[in-house]
Amino acid sequence: MNEAAILAEVSADNIRLHVERIVTEIPYRAAGSANGRRMAEYSRDAMLTAGLADAAIHELPAIVSFPKHAECRVVAPVEMGIQANTLGHSLLTLEDGIDGELLDVGGGAFSDYAGRDARGKIILTELSYSPARHEKQRIAGMRGAIGAVMMNWGHPENTAVPFGSVKPVWGNPTPDNVRTEMPTIPCIGIARTAGLTLREMLGKGPVRLWFRTHVENGWHPVQITVATMPAPTTSPEADDFVLVGGHQDSWPGEAATDNAAGNACFIELARVFNRHRDALRRGITFGFWTAHETGTMAGSSWFCDHNWDRLRAHCVAYLQIDQPAFIGATEWSTASNAELKAFHSAIEKRLLGAKKAKWKRSAKNGDASFFGIGIPMFHGEGSFTEAELKATALANLGWWHHSVENRLDKMDWALMQEHIRIYGAYLWELCTAPVLPFRFVPVAEQVVGRLAELAPAGSTAGLESALAAAKRFAAEAARLDARAAAEAAAFAGGRGSDDVARLLNATMKRLSRILVPLQSTAIGTYGHDPYGYTPQTTMIPCLYDVPELAGLADGEARWMLETKLVRARNRVADAMADSCLLIGDALARLR
């Protein structure tokens, strides 16, 4: 049994049958609704049919949103009605709505407010993920705006009115962050055509806007579906597993690409891999999450919280599949934690041929609920060219995304065959490689690069010594990578040792538990940053504020920020020291 057999068996035709059935029989699969439950039942039954006997539904309470239409009109300089949707978790306006001067803030990032006073105004912003809607709302509220109008992405002619959520809290709120991270202003979505009209009007003078929201926000029972495929008990690492996940809830309409297609991929992968379960060294756990769209990852974060011990001890990696095989994607793009880059890039190069493949560091979006626990994740999908993205206001998921236009005609079944083969190859290697195909020199390079960039501004926070510690870690990472490569080669030649492989793999898992939270979170191991949180755009988010030090004179503001950053520096230095000790101890045992 080898990878070739897996790639020959996975079938886009089977995936298509599931997608067509889902979008026809279970449209609008909202978390907390009857169709949300029906989708969870469909996933469970399909996984049982695929041979995963423990497939089950888990119900949990989640704060979700049921947004409806919104009423919107320009009241000056002319009167003009605008079709709009209330965005999920928007505040509910009073019966008479809100009225205010409109302020165009472009992408809605902190930098877009420079020199602009948003206090008491309604902001107009792009809907693209720069930053995400949730962060646009948070920033607008911090800047004193009273409401937000988010125009859809796509070509200038796009009349699709978008759905979307603006709740920054990741997963269910706690008594602490319910006061600081829940939405603070009403928000609506409008078509790109309408947004560009408003932008043109603003170019000629002041514009006054009125809107009223309609939404129900509250706690509801929601359902996730989980199915496991254990490796044979005789496997040297039978308890370990790869987590494959993606959301099964959706916005109104068919939502074919988002994410009926991803759910169907899980079912097909389960069918094929279960036929060859005896060849696996590690198992697979499939998670069909919910409350992704209207609960900001409540399903996947609940699963992480309630399966912490097993995940921490035994999960080697997390593959997210969300929106595969949409039309028009001529390139491939993967986001991953750096230790996975060499592994998945080699597969992509082999299976994609001449097709361009792009990479970026994995950030906390989608159902990336596993950074705190330290599980490296990756997510590969089709991609548009840079020219296409520029022409469509960065519509990287298609102009139809999060609208009723996301229908079956947005699926490309030829691409699906390519994509499912790639997912199959990813899983095959992760489930069968005697030595995990992870490399930590790329992680060290990112850490060293970021600390070198920040060290001049962060000298009073002690970043020079943290940088020196990172360089020591880079040297140790090179030793570990070389030893892992040598042992993988030994297995290829029939000379490998399971005892050595287990020790190397345990070391790599533990390294990820230390390094992933550092690379990818500001808050650390036991919490979640808000969705789209601006520091997440950088490596080592806890050091995001270091550049501010350069502009602060001695005084309270500087001293408080320095205190915060010294503690963040200590977190970095500890992670580097712990990683060096872990590698040194493992390699000493292998002498």
PDB file of N, CA and C in Angstrom, residues 85-133:
ATOM      1  N   ASN A  85     -27.907  44.027   4.420  1.00  0.00           N
ATOM      2  CA  ASN A  85     -28.090  42.954   5.392  1.00  0.00           C
ATOM      3  C   ASN A  85     -27.491  43.376   6.725  1.00  0.00           C
ATOM      4  N   THR A  86     -28.174  43.045   7.808  1.00  0.00           N
ATOM      5  CA  THR A  86     -27.561  43.199   9.122  1.00  0.00           C
ATOM      6  C   THR A  86     -26.456  42.159   9.251  1.00  0.00           C
ATOM      7  N   LEU A  87     -25.325  42.548   9.777  1.00  0.00           N
ATOM      8  CA  LEU A  87     -24.233  41.605   9.979  1.00  0.00           C
ATOM      9  C   LEU A  87     -24.385  40.904  11.326  1.00  0.00           C
ATOM     10  N   GLY A  88     -23.948  39.644  11.365  1.00  0.00           N
ATOM     11  CA  GLY A  88     -24.103  38.833  12.560  1.00  0.00           C
ATOM     12  C   GLY A  88     -23.475  39.464  13.789  1.00  0.00           C
ATOM     13  N   HIS A  89     -24.194  39.420  14.907  1.00  0.00           N
ATOM     14  CA  HIS A  89     -23.772  39.969  16.189  1.00  0.00           C
ATOM     15  C   HIS A  89     -23.704  41.489  16.192  1.00  0.00           C
ATOM     16  N   SER A  90     -24.226  42.117  15.115  1.00  0.00           N
ATOM     17  CA  SER A  90     -24.407  43.567  15.167  1.00  0.00           C
ATOM     18  C   SER A  90     -25.267  43.924  16.370  1.00  0.00           C
ATOM     19  N   LEU A  91     -25.060  45.105  16.909  1.00  0.00           N
ATOM     20  CA  LEU A  91     -26.005  45.605  17.890  1.00  0.00           C
ATOM     21  C   LEU A  91     -27.337  45.881  17.202  1.00  0.00           C
ATOM     22  N   LEU A  92     -28.400  45.701  17.940  1.00  0.00           N
ATOM     23  CA  LEU A  92     -29.740  46.014  17.446  1.00  0.00           C
ATOM     24  C   LEU A  92     -29.998  47.502  17.681  1.00  0.00           C
ATOM     25  N   THR A  93     -30.300  48.207  16.621  1.00  0.00           N
ATOM     26  CA  THR A  93     -30.590  49.630  16.778  1.00  0.00           C
ATOM     27  C   THR A  93     -31.954  49.813  17.439  1.00  0.00           C
ATOM     28  N   LEU A  94     -32.184  50.977  17.962  1.00  0.00           N
ATOM     29  CA  LEU A  94     -33.522  51.322  18.423  1.00  0.00           C
ATOM     30  C   LEU A  94     -34.456  51.396  17.221  1.00  0.00           C
ATOM     31  N   GLU A  95     -35.748  51.461  17.481  1.00  0.00           N
ATOM     32  CA  GLU A  95     -36.736  51.425  16.405  1.00  0.00           C
ATOM     33  C   GLU A  95     -36.515  52.545  15.383  1.00  0.00           C
ATOM     34  N   ASP A  96     -36.033  53.707  15.851  1.00  0.00           N
ATOM     35  CA  ASP A  96     -35.838  54.813  14.916  1.00  0.00           C
ATOM     36  C   ASP A  96     -34.477  54.775  14.227  1.00  0.00           C
ATOM     37  N   GLY A  97     -33.693  53.694  14.435  1.00  0.00           N
ATOM     38  CA  GLY A  97     -32.425  53.535  13.732  1.00  0.00           C
ATOM     39  C   GLY A  97     -31.360  54.501  14.206  1.00  0.00           C
ATOM     40  N   ILE A  98     -30.272  54.592  13.430  1.00  0.00           N
ATOM     41  CA  ILE A  98     -29.215  55.568  13.725  1.00  0.00           C
ATOM     42  C   ILE A  98     -28.992  56.438  12.502  1.00  0.00           C
ATOM     43  N   ASP A  99     -28.555  57.651  12.746  1.00  0.00           N
ATOM     44  CA  ASP A  99     -28.365  58.644  11.696  1.00  0.00           C
ATOM     45  C   ASP A  99     -27.041  59.346  11.963  1.00  0.00           C
ATOM     46  N   GLY A 100     -26.205  59.465  10.921  1.00  0.00           N
ATOM     47  CA  GLY A 100     -24.938  60.136  11.151  1.00  0.00           C
ATOM     48  C   GLY A 100     -24.211  60.468   9.879  1.00  0.00           C
ATOM     49  N   GLU A 101     -23.188  61.287  10.030  1.00  0.00           N
ATOM     50  CA  GLU A 101     -22.325  61.621   8.902  1.00  0.00           C
ATOM     51  C   GLU A 101     -21.480  60.398   8.542  1.00  0.00           C
ATOM     52  N   LEU A 102     -21.293  60.169   7.254  1.00  0.00           N
ATOM     53  CA  LEU A 102     -20.547  59.013   6.778  1.00  0.00           C
ATOM     54  C   LEU A 102     -19.064  59.363   6.639  1.00  0.00           C
ATOM     55  N   LEU A 103     -18.205  58.451   7.086  1.00  0.00           N
ATOM     56  CA  LEU A 103     -16.762  58.638   6.991  1.00  0.00           C
ATOM     57  C   LEU A 103     -16.149  57.418   6.318  1.00  0.00           C
ATOM     58  N   ASP A 104     -15.471  57.609   5.198  1.00  0.00           N
ATOM     59  CA  ASP A 104     -14.825  56.512   4.483  1.00  0.00           C
ATOM     60  C   ASP A 104     -13.467  56.226   5.120  1.00  0.00           C
ATOM     61  N   VAL A 105     -13.308  55.016   5.651  1.00  0.00           N
ATOM     62  CA  VAL A 105     -12.040  54.637   6.279  1.00  0.00           C
ATOM     63  C   VAL A 105     -11.350  53.512   5.504  1.00  0.00           C
ATOM     64  N   GLY A 106     -11.657  53.375   4.234  1.00  0.00           N
ATOM     65  CA  GLY A 106     -10.943  52.420   3.391  1.00  0.00           C
ATOM     66  C   GLY A 106     -11.035  51.007   3.923  1.00  0.00           C
ATOM     67  N   GLY A 107      -9.869  50.424   4.228  1.00  0.00           N
ATOM     68  CA  GLY A 107      -9.835  49.052   4.708  1.00  0.00           C
ATOM     69  C   GLY A 107     -10.264  48.884   6.148  1.00  0.00           C
ATOM     70  N   GLY A 108     -10.330  49.970   6.907  1.00  0.00           N
ATOM     71  CA  GLY A 108     -10.797  49.897   8.287  1.00  0.00           C
ATOM     72  C   GLY A 108      -9.755  49.480   9.300  1.00  0.00           C
ATOM     73  N   ALA A 109      -8.471  49.500   8.925  1.00  0.00           N
ATOM     74  CA  ALA A 109      -7.399  49.193   9.873  1.00  0.00           C
ATOM     75  C   ALA A 109      -7.075  50.433  10.709  1.00  0.00           C
ATOM     76  N   PHE A 110      -6.295  50.236  11.765  1.00  0.00           N
ATOM     77  CA  PHE A 110      -5.911  51.381  12.596  1.00  0.00           C
ATOM     78  C   PHE A 110      -5.289  52.486  11.758  1.00  0.00           C
ATOM     79  N   SER A 111      -4.421  52.109  10.814  1.00  0.00           N
ATOM     80  CA  SER A 111      -3.719  53.112  10.010  1.00  0.00           C
ATOM     81  C   SER A 111      -4.669  53.923   9.132  1.00  0.00           C
ATOM     82  N   ASP A 112      -5.826  53.366   8.805  1.00  0.00           N
ATOM     83  CA  ASP A 112      -6.770  54.076   7.944  1.00  0.00           C
ATOM     84  C   ASP A 112      -7.475  55.219   8.668  1.00  0.00           C
ATOM     85  N   TYR A 113      -7.345  55.275   9.985  1.00  0.00           N
ATOM     86  CA  TYR A 113      -7.973  56.346  10.757  1.00  0.00           C
ATOM     87  C   TYR A 113      -7.025  57.524  10.991  1.00  0.00           C
ATOM     88  N   ALA A 114      -5.796  57.420  10.505  1.00  0.00           N
ATOM     89  CA  ALA A 114      -4.827  58.497  10.739  1.00  0.00           C
ATOM     90  C   ALA A 114      -5.362  59.824  10.204  1.00  0.00           C
ATOM     91  N   GLY A 115      -5.402  60.833  11.062  1.00  0.00           N
ATOM     92  CA  GLY A 115      -5.865  62.148  10.663  1.00  0.00           C
ATOM     93  C   GLY A 115      -7.366  62.253  10.470  1.00  0.00           C
ATOM     94  N   ARG A 116      -8.125  61.247  10.892  1.00  0.00           N
ATOM     95  CA  ARG A 116      -9.575  61.256  10.714  1.00  0.00           C
ATOM     96  C   ARG A 116     -10.256  61.116  12.072  1.00  0.00           C
ATOM     97  N   ASP A 117     -11.335  61.832  12.251  1.00  0.00           N
ATOM     98  CA  ASP A 117     -12.092  61.791  13.494  1.00  0.00           C
ATOM     99  C   ASP A 117     -13.394  61.035  13.245  1.00  0.00           C
ATOM    100  N   ALA A 118     -13.481  59.811  13.790  1.00  0.00           N
ATOM    101  CA  ALA A 118     -14.664  58.974  13.575  1.00  0.00           C
ATOM    102  C   ALA A 118     -15.716  59.155  14.652  1.00  0.00           C
ATOM    103  N   ARG A 119     -15.465  59.964  15.644  1.00  0.00           N
ATOM    104  CA  ARG A 119     -16.386  60.097  16.765  1.00  0.00           C
ATOM    105  C   ARG A 119     -17.759  60.593  16.306  1.00  0.00           C
ATOM    106  N   GLY A 120     -18.786  59.814  16.685  1.00  0.00           N
ATOM    107  CA  GLY A 120     -20.152  60.181  16.357  1.00  0.00           C
ATOM    108  C   GLY A 120     -20.542  59.949  14.911  1.00  0.00           C
ATOM    109  N   LYS A 121     -19.672  59.274  14.138  1.00  0.00           N
ATOM    110  CA  LYS A 121     -19.943  59.088  12.713  1.00  0.00           C
ATOM    111  C   LYS A 121     -20.203  57.615  12.390  1.00  0.00           C
ATOM    112  N   ILE A 122     -20.756  57.395  11.217  1.00  0.00           N
ATOM    113  CA  ILE A 122     -20.927  56.050  10.667  1.00  0.00           C
ATOM    114  C   ILE A 122     -19.799  55.829   9.682  1.00  0.00           C
ATOM    115  N   ILE A 123     -19.047  54.755   9.844  1.00  0.00           N
ATOM    116  CA  ILE A 123     -17.916  54.530   8.942  1.00  0.00           C
ATOM    117  C   ILE A 123     -18.338  53.674   7.745  1.00  0.00           C
ATOM    118  N   LEU A 124     -17.700  53.933   6.617  1.00  0.00           N
ATOM    119  CA  LEU A 124     -17.819  53.112   5.413  1.00  0.00           C
ATOM    120  C   LEU A 124     -16.484  52.423   5.219  1.00  0.00           C
ATOM    121  N   THR A 125     -16.500  51.103   5.081  1.00  0.00           N
ATOM    122  CA  THR A 125     -15.245  50.365   4.947  1.00  0.00           C
ATOM    123  C   THR A 125     -15.396  49.217   3.965  1.00  0.00           C
ATOM    124  N   GLU A 126     -14.265  48.754   3.462  1.00  0.00           N
ATOM    125  CA  GLU A 126     -14.240  47.557   2.624  1.00  0.00           C
ATOM    126  C   GLU A 126     -14.532  46.329   3.482  1.00  0.00           C
ATOM    127  N   LEU A 127     -15.029  45.274   2.841  1.00  0.00           N
ATOM    128  CA  LEU A 127     -15.338  44.047   3.561  1.00  0.00           C
ATOM    129  C   LEU A 127     -14.187  43.044   3.516  1.00  0.00           C
ATOM    130  N   SER A 128     -13.113  43.346   2.814  1.00  0.00           N
ATOM    131  CA  SER A 128     -12.001  42.403   2.642  1.00  0.00           C
ATOM    132  C   SER A 128     -11.384  42.063   3.988  1.00  0.00           C
ATOM    133  N   TYR A 129     -10.501  41.037   3.970  1.00  0.00           N
ATOM    134  CA  TYR A 129      -9.901  40.557   5.211  1.00  0.00           C
ATOM    135  C   TYR A 129      -8.635  41.324   5.571  1.00  0.00           C
ATOM    136  N   SER A 130      -8.632  42.592   5.398  1.00  0.00           N
ATOM    137  CA  SER A 130      -7.445  43.402   5.721  1.00  0.00           C
ATOM    138  C   SER A 130      -7.848  44.646   6.516  1.00  0.00           C
ATOM    139  N   PRO A 131      -8.240  44.562   7.769  1.00  0.00           N
ATOM    140  CA  PRO A 131      -8.391  43.354   8.583  1.00  0.00           C
ATOM    141  C   PRO A 131      -9.767  42.716   8.386  1.00  0.00           C
ATOM    142  N   ALA A 132     -10.036  41.651   9.144  1.00  0.00           N
ATOM    143  CA  ALA A 132     -11.327  40.965   9.074  1.00  0.00           C
ATOM    144  C   ALA A 132     -12.439  41.872   9.606  1.00  0.00           C
ATOM    145  N   ARG A 133     -13.687  41.535   9.237  1.00  0.00           N
ATOM    146  CA  ARG A 133     -14.841  42.332   9.668  1.00  0.00           C
ATOM    147  C   ARG A 133     -14.856  42.557  11.176  1.00  0.00           C
TER     148      ARG A 133
END
